[in-house]
XYZ file of C-alpha atoms in Angstrom:
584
model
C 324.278 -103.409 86.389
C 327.120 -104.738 84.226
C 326.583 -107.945 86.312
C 324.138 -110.118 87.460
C 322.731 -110.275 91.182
C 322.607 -113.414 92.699
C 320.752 -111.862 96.365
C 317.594 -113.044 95.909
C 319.076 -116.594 95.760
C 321.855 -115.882 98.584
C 323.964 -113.167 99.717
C 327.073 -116.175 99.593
C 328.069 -119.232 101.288
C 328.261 -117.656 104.837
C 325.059 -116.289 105.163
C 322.280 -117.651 107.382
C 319.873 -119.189 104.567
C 322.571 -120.781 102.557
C 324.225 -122.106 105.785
C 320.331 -123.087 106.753
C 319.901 -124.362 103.200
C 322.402 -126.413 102.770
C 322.422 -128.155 106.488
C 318.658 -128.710 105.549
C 319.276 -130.988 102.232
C 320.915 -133.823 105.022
C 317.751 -133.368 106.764
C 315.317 -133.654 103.656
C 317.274 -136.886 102.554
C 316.976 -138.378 105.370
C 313.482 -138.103 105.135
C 313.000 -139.235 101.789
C 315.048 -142.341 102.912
C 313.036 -143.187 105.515
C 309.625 -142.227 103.657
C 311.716 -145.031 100.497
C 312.351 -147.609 103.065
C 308.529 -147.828 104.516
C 306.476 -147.763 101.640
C 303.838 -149.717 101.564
C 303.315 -149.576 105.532
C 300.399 -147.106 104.850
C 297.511 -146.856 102.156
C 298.516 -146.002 98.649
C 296.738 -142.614 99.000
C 298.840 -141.671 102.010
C 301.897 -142.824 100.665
C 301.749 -141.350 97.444
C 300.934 -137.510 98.916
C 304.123 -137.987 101.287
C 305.757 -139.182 97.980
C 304.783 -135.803 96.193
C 305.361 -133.540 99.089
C 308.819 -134.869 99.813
C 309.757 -134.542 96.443
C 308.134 -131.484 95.830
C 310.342 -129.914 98.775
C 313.463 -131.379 98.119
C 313.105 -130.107 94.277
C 312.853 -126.758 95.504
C 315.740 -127.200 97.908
C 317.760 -127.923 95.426
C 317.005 -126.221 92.402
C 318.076 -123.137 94.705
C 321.216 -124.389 95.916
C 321.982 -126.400 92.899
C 321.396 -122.538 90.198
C 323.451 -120.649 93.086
C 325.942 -122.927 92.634
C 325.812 -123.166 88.607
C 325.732 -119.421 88.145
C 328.270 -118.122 90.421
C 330.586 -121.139 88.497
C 329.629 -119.972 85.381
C 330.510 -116.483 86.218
C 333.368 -117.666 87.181
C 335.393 -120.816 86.739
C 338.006 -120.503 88.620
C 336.801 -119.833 91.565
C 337.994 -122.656 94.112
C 335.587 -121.482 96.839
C 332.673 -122.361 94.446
C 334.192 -125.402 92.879
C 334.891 -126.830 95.814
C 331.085 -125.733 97.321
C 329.503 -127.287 94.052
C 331.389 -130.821 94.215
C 330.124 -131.088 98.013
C 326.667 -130.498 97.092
C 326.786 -132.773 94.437
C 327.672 -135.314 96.717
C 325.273 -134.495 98.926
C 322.475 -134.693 96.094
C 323.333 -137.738 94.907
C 322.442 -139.590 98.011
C 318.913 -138.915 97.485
C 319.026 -141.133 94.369
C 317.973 -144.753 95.956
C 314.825 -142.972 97.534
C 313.855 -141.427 94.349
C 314.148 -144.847 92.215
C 312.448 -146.912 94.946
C 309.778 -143.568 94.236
C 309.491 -144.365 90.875
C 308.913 -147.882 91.458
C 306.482 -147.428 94.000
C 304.293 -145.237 91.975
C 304.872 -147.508 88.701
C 303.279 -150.200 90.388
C 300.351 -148.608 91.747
C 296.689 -148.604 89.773
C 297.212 -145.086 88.866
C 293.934 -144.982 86.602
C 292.525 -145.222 89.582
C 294.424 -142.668 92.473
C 294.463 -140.002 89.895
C 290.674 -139.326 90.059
C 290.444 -139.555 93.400
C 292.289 -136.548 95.337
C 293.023 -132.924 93.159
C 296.400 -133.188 93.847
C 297.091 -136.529 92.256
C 295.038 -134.709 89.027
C 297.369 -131.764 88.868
C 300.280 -134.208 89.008
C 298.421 -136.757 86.150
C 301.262 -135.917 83.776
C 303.920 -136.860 86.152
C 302.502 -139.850 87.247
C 302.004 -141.421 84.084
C 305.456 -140.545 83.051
C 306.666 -142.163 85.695
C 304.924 -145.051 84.762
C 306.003 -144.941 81.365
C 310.042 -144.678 82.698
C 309.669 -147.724 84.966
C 310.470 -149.811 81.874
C 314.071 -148.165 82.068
C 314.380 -147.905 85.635
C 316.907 -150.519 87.584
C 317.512 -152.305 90.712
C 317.845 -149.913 93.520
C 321.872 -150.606 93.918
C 322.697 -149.933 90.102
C 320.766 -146.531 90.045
C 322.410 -145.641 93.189
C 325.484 -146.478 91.497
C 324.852 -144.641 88.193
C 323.962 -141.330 90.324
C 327.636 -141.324 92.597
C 328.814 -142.602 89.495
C 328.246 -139.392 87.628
C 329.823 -137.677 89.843
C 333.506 -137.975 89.302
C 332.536 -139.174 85.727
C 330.387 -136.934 83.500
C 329.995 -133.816 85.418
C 333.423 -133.720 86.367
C 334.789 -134.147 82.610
C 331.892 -131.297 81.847
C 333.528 -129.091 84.464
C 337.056 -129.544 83.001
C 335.431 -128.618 79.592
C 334.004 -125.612 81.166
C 337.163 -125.163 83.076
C 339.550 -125.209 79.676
C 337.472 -123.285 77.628
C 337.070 -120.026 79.949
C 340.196 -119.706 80.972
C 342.273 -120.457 77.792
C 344.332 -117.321 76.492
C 343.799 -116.229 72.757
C 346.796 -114.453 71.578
C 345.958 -111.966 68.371
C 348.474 -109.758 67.474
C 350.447 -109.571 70.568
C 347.640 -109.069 72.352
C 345.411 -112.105 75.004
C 341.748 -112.504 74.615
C 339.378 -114.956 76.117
C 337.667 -117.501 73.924
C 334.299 -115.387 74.238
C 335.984 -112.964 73.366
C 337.759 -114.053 70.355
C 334.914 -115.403 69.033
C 332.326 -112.403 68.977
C 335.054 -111.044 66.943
C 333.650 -113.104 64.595
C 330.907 -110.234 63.809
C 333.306 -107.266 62.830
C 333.234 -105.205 60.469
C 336.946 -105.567 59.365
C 337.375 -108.744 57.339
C 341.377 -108.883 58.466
C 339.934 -109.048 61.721
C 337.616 -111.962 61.422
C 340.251 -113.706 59.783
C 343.026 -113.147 61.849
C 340.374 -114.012 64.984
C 339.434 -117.269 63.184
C 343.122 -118.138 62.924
C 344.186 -117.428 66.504
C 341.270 -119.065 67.573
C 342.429 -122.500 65.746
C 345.360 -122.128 67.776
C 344.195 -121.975 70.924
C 342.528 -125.505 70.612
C 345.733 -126.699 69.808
C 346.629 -126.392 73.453
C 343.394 -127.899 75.242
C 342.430 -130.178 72.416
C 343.785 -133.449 74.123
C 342.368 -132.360 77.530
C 339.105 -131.909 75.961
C 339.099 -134.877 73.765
C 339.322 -137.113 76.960
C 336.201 -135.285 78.326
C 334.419 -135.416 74.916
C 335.005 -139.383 74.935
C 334.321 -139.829 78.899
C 330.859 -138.595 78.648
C 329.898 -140.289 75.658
C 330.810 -143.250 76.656
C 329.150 -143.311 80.023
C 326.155 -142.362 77.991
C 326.615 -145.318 75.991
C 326.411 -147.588 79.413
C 323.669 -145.692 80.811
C 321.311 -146.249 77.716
C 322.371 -149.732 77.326
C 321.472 -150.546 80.996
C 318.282 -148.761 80.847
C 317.144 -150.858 77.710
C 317.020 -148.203 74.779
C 318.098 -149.023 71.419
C 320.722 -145.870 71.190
C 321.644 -142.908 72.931
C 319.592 -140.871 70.987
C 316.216 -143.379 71.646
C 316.850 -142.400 75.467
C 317.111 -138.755 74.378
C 313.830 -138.972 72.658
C 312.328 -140.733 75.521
C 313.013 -138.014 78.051
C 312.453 -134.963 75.175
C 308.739 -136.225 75.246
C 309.278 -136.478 71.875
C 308.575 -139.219 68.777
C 311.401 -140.374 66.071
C 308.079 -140.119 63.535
C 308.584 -136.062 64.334
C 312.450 -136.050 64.365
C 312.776 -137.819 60.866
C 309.847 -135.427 59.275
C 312.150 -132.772 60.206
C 315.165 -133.537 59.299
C 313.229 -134.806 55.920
C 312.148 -131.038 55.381
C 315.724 -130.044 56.206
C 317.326 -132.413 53.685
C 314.838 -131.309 50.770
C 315.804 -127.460 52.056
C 319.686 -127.496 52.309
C 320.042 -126.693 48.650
C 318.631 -122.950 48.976
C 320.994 -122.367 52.254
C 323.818 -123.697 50.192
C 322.478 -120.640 47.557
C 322.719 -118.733 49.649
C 325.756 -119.293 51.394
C 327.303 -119.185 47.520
C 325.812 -115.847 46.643
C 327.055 -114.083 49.521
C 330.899 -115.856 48.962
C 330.672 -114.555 45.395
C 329.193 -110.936 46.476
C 332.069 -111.405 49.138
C 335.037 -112.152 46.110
C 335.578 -115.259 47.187
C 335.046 -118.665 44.062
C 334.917 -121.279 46.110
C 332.224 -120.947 48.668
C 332.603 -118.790 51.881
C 335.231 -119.274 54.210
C 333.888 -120.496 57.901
C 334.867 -117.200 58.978
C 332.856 -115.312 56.698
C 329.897 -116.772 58.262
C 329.249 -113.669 60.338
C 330.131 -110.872 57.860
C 327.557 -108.877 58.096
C 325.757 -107.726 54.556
C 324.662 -104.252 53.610
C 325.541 -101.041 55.456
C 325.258 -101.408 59.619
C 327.337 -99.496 61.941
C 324.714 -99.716 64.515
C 325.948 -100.964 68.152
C 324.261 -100.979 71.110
C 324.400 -99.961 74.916
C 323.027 -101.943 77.499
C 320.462 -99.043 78.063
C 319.830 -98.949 74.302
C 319.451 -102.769 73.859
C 316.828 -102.451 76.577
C 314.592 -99.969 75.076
C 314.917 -101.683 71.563
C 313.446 -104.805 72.724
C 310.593 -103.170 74.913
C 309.706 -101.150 72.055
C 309.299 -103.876 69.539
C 307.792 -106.559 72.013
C 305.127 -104.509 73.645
C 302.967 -104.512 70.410
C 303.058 -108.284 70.318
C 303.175 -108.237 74.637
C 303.158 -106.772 77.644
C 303.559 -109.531 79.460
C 306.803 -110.378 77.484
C 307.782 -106.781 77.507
C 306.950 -106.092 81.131
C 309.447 -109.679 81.508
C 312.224 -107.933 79.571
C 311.802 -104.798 81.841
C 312.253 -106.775 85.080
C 315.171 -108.657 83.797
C 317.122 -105.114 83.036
C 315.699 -103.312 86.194
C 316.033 -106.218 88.594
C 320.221 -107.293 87.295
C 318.907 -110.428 86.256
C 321.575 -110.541 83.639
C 325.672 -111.061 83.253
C 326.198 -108.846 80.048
C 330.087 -108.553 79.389
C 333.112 -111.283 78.765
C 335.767 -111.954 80.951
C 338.402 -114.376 81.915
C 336.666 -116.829 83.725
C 333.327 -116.485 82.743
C 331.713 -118.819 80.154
C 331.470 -118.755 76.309
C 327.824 -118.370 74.402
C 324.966 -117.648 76.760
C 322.051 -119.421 78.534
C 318.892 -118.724 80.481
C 318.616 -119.821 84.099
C 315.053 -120.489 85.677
C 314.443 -119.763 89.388
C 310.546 -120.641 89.756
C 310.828 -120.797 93.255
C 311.910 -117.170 93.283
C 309.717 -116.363 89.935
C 312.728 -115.006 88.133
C 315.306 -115.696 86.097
C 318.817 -115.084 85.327
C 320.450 -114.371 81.973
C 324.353 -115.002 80.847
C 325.683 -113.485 77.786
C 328.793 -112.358 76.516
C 327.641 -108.776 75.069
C 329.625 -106.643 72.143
C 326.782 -104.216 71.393
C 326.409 -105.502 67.776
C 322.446 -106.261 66.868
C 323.311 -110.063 67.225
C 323.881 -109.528 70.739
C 320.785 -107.817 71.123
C 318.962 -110.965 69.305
C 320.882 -112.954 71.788
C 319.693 -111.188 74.206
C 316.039 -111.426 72.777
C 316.655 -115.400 72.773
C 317.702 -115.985 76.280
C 314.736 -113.336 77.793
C 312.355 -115.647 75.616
C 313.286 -118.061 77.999
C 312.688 -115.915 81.011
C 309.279 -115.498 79.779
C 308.969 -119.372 79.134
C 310.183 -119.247 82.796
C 306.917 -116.811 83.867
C 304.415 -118.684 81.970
C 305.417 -122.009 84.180
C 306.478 -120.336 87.758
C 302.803 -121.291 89.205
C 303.148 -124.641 88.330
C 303.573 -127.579 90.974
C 307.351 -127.909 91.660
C 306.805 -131.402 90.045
C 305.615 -129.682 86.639
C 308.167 -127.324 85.987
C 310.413 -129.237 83.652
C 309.652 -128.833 79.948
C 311.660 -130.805 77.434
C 314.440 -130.081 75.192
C 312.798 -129.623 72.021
C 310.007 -127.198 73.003
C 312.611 -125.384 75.503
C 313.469 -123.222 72.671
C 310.068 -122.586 71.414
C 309.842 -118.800 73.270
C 313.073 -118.098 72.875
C 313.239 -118.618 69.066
C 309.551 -116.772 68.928
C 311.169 -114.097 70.507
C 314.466 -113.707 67.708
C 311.311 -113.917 65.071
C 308.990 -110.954 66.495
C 312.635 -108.530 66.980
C 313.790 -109.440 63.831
C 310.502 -108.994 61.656
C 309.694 -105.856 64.163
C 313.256 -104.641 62.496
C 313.056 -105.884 58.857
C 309.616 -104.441 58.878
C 310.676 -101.262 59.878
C 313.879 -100.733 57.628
C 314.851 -97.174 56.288
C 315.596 -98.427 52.762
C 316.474 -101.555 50.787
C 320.379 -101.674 52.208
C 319.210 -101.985 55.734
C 316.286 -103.937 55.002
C 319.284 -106.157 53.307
C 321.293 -106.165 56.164
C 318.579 -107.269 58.833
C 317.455 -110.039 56.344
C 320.896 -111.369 56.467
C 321.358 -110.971 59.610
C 317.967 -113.356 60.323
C 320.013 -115.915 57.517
C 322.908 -115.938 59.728
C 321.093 -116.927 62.955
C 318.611 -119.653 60.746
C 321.773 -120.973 59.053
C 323.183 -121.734 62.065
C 319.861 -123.466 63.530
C 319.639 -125.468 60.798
C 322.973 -126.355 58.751
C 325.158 -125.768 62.124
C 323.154 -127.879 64.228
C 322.384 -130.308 61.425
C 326.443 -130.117 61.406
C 326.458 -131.525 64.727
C 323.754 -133.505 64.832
C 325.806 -135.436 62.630
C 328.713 -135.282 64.257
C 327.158 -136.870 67.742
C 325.739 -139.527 65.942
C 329.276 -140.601 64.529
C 330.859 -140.221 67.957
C 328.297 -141.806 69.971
C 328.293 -144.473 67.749
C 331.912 -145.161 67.276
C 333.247 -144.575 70.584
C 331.044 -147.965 71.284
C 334.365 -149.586 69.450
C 337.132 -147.344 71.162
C 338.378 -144.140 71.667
C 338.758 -141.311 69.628
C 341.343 -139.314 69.407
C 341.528 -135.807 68.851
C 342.214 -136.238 65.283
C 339.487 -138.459 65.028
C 336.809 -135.392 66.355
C 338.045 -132.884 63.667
C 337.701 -134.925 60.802
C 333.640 -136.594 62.196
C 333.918 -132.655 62.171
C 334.972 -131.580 59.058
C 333.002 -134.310 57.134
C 329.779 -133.332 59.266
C 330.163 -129.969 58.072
C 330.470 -130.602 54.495
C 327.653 -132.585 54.630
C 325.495 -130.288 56.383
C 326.894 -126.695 54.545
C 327.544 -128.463 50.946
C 328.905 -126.085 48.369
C 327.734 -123.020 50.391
C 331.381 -123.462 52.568
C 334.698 -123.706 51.120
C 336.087 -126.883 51.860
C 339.431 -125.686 52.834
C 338.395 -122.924 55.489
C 336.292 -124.880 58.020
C 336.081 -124.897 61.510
C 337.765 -128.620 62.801
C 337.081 -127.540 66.434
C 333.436 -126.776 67.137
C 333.418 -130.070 69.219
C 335.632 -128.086 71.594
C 333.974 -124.811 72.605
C 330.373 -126.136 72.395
C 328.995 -126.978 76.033
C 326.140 -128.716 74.505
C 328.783 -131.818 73.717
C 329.089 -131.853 77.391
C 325.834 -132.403 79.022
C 325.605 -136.050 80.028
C 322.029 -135.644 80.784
C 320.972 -133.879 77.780
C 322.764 -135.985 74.974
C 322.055 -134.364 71.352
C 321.250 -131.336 72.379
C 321.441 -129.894 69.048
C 318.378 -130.892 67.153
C 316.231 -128.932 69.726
C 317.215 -125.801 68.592
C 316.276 -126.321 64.953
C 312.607 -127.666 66.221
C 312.466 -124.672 67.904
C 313.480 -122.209 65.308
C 310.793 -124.162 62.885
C 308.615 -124.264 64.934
C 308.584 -120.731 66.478
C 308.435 -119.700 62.806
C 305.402 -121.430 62.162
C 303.893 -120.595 64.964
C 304.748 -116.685 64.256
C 303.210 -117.323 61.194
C 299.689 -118.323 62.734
C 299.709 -115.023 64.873
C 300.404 -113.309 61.644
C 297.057 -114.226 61.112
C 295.123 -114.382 64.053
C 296.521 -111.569 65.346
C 296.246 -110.368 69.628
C 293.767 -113.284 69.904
C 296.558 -115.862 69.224
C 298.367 -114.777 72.520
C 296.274 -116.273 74.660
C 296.907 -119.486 72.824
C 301.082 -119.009 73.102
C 300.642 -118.382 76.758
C 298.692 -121.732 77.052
C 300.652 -123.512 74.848
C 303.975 -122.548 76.880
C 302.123 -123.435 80.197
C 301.161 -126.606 78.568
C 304.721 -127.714 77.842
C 305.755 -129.083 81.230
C 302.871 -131.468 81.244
C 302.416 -132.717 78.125
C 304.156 -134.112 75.050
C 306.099 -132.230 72.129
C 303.039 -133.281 69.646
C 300.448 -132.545 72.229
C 301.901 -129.241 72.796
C 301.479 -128.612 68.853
C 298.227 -129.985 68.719
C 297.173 -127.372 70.907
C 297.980 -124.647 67.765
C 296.276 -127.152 65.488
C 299.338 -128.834 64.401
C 300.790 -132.256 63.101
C 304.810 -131.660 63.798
C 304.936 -135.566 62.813
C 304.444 -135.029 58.954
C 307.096 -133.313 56.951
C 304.591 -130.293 55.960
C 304.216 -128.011 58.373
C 308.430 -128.404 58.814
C 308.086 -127.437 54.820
C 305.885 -124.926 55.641
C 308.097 -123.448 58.189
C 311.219 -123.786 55.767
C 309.451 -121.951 52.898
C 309.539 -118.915 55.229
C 312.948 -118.895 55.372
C 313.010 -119.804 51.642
C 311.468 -116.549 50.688
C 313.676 -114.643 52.637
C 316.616 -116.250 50.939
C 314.894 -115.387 47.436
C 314.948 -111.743 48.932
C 317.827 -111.186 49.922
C 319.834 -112.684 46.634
C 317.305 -110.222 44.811
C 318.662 -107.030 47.196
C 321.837 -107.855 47.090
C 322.353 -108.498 43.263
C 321.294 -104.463 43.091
């Protein structure tokens, strides 16, 4: 059960429903081409059903071939079988991108005020519509979106790829002795300062061998992102991001806002734990992880299951019974190796209502938060699998709204039930490291894409360039909390987010979600079971509606700088806290 099963999806390329599968995509383009190239031969009612039911089928075609794909290569980058098997499908998939625009044209055009009401499944699809609608502004000539899709294809996603690629398979030498980057990196979270030192230092020289590589992908995808927004007609890269996040600058500035005015107390308490640490001039970047307070506790698989059961079945059952399934059912890839990928992400399979996990597992509680985090997602995953295939996508910024709700309930389940103050100190920490990281780490490289975004619009940047955007986006972001002198020049390297072409700033999400979560956990503090019921809807409302919507639906305003205040003060306290346990 060490590793994930990937059955339900195939049993591998030469079985019957792949080989059906994937013959079957040339047969659903084709359709979709000849569907794009007679519209408006048939009543708009007519047309736009076949619209929605060729789409609707195709998406589900290739969400299944496209995660099979994804997660065996994740597993497993250097696998040529599956490299290979990815770049043809790739190929194939991007010849369905004329139809799609001349789609979105189609349905842009129509007098949608007036289709909608008039069949059920044009209301169940409102949402889409109207997006659509609202995208045909950026949408352009049928040739240059064909273009921009094969385009992609030996541009962005094969520059992610050679990220990916680099990154896995790079050896880590620490005393005499060759880890992976995953590896190397959970060391991070001993218990043996030498050791987190002496990891943080072989990691630094690791990069030194894959920097350049990595720098050309860094640059290649950011500047294609660059042309794409340009053509499309958005101000910046990060206006398109907005625009497809379903999400307002009037709620990204009040957040950051709150986050400026809060910085000072993580810089506090970044200090106090350098001084309780010995060190004078703020903690070292690879004292981040030390872990405060007395903790020996590790975990098995088995053990990390029943932990998280225990504690979520008083909030859920539903989110519990989730968890079970995801153990039971070897949803999840627990354990580094060469090959495999860093960090850890959740993979969606509605059509199969499931999931699948990644993680790279040590045992130590973070992992088990981790693992917490991505089985949030899961559940996010459950609360949308009835949806139209048309409605399953949710945004970036509210795609880590269940899984950060999920790192609150374990770790307040845990704080609430510490033996005496030293754990109680050590699980508050612990829930400081992870909110540190959402919020001066990501602020750290929100930062640092807004520099490169912006000045590889002049030229290129070398790899020199990256670590000092890097080093000054860091000292902006951690202040006085780090020591100036012991950062970490690299992060640009090992941090797939960087590498997404279609989800540009992916960092910011994360800290709306952690926020948010938190403020959300907060209302169930005092509603109690009956706020469930409003989660579940609000989670099931996120696919078809907008980020401040979605709040609206918990009675919030996420485009004022309050409730982001709010949220902070939470965190505040807990700061307060923990300075006040740890001084004893």
């Amino acid at each position: 059960m060490n590793e994930w099963n990937l059955n339900d999806l195939y049993t591998g390329y030469e079985s019957e429903a792949f080989q059906q599968d994937f013959a079957a995509l040339d047969t659903r383009i084709a359709e979709m081409n000849t569907l794009a190239e007679t519209l408006g031969s048939k009543d708009p009612k007519s047309t736009l059903k076949a619209i929605i039911e060729q789409l609707s089928a195709y998406q589900t075609l290739t969400r299944r071939l496209g995660a099979y794909l994804s997660l065996r290569q994740s597993a497993n980058t250097a696998d040529q079988e599956t490299v290979s098997m990815n770049s043809r499908f790739q190929i194939k998939a991007s010849q369905s991108a004329l139809a799609s625009t001349r789609f979105q044209k189609w349905i842009a055009a129509q007098d949608l005020n007036a289709l909608i009401p008039s069949d059920p499944c044009f209301q169940q699809h409102a949402f889409w519509l109207q997006e659509i609608r609202s995208h045909g502004a950026h949408t352009l000539s049928d040739e240059v979106e064909d273009a921009i899709g094969k385009m992609e294809l030996n541009g962005s996603n094969a520059w992610a790829q050679l990220q990916e690629y680099m990154t896995s398979t790079v050896a880590v030498t620490m005393d005499g002795q060759d880890y992976t980057l995953s590896s190397i990196r959970n060391l991070a979270y001993s218990t043996e300062p030498e050791v987190r030192k002496k990891a943080y230092e072989a990691e630094l020289q690791a990069y030194d061998k894959i920097k350049d590589a990595v720098c050309f992908a860094l640059n290649s995808i950011k500047g294609e992102a660059n042309t794409v927004s340009e053509l499309r007609h958005f101000d910046s890269v990060l206006d398109m991001t907005l625009f497809n996040s379903r999400m307002s600058k009037a709620t990204l500035d009040a957040m950051f806002t709150a986050i400026d005015e809060a910085l000072p107390h993580f810089h506090a308490y970044l200090r106090h734990k350098a001084e309780v640490l010995g060190y004078t001039h703020g903690l070292p970047f690879y004292e981040l992880f030390a872990l405060m307070g007395e903790s020996t506790r590790t975990f098995t698989v088995e053990e990390a299951k029943a932990y998280l059961i225990q504690n979520f079945t008083p909030f859920s059952k539903d989110v519990a019974g989730i968890i079970e399934r995801a153990f039971d059912e070897e949803w999840i890839d627990f354990f580094p190796r060469k090959g495999k990928v860093g960090g850890a992400f959740c993979c969606n399979l509605p059509m199969l209502k499931q999931s699948r996990v990644l993680t790279n597992f040590d045992g130590s509680l973070s992992d088990v938060v981790t693992l917490a985090h991505e089985l949030g997602h899961a559940y996010h995953g459950h609360r949308i699998e009835n949806h139209s295939p048309l409605n399953t996508r949710y945004s970036m910024p509210v795609a880590e709204t269940a899984s950060t709700f999920n790192e609150t309930v374990i770790m307040n389940a845990a704080i609430c039930d510490a033996a005496n103050d030293e754990e109680k100190m050590m699980l508050i920490e612990s829930t400081l490291q992870d909110v540190t990281q959402v919020i001066c780490d990501i602020y750290s490289r929100y930062l640092f894409e807004t520099e490169v975004v912006e000045k590889r619009k002049e030229g290129f940047l070398f790899s020199d360039d990256l670590e000092d955007i890097m080093l000054r986006a860091q000292k902006k972001a951690y202040g006085t909390g780090l020591d100036h002198d012991q950062l970490h020049p690299y992060m640009w390297i090992c941090k797939s987010h960087y590498y997404d072409a279609g989800l540009n700033f992916y960092n910011f999400p994360y800290a709306f979600g952690c926020l948010f979560a938190k403020g959300l956990y907060a209302q169930y503090q005092k509603e109690g079971p009956a706020f469930v019921d409003k989660y579940n809807r609000l989670l099931e409302a996120t696919t078809v509606s907008s980020v401040e919507d979605v709040a609206a639906m918990a009675g919030i305003d996420i485009t004022q700088p309050d409730f982001w205040r709010d949220s902070l003060a939470i965190v505040e306290t807990m700061i307060d806290e923990f300075i006040a346990l740890s001084a004893k």
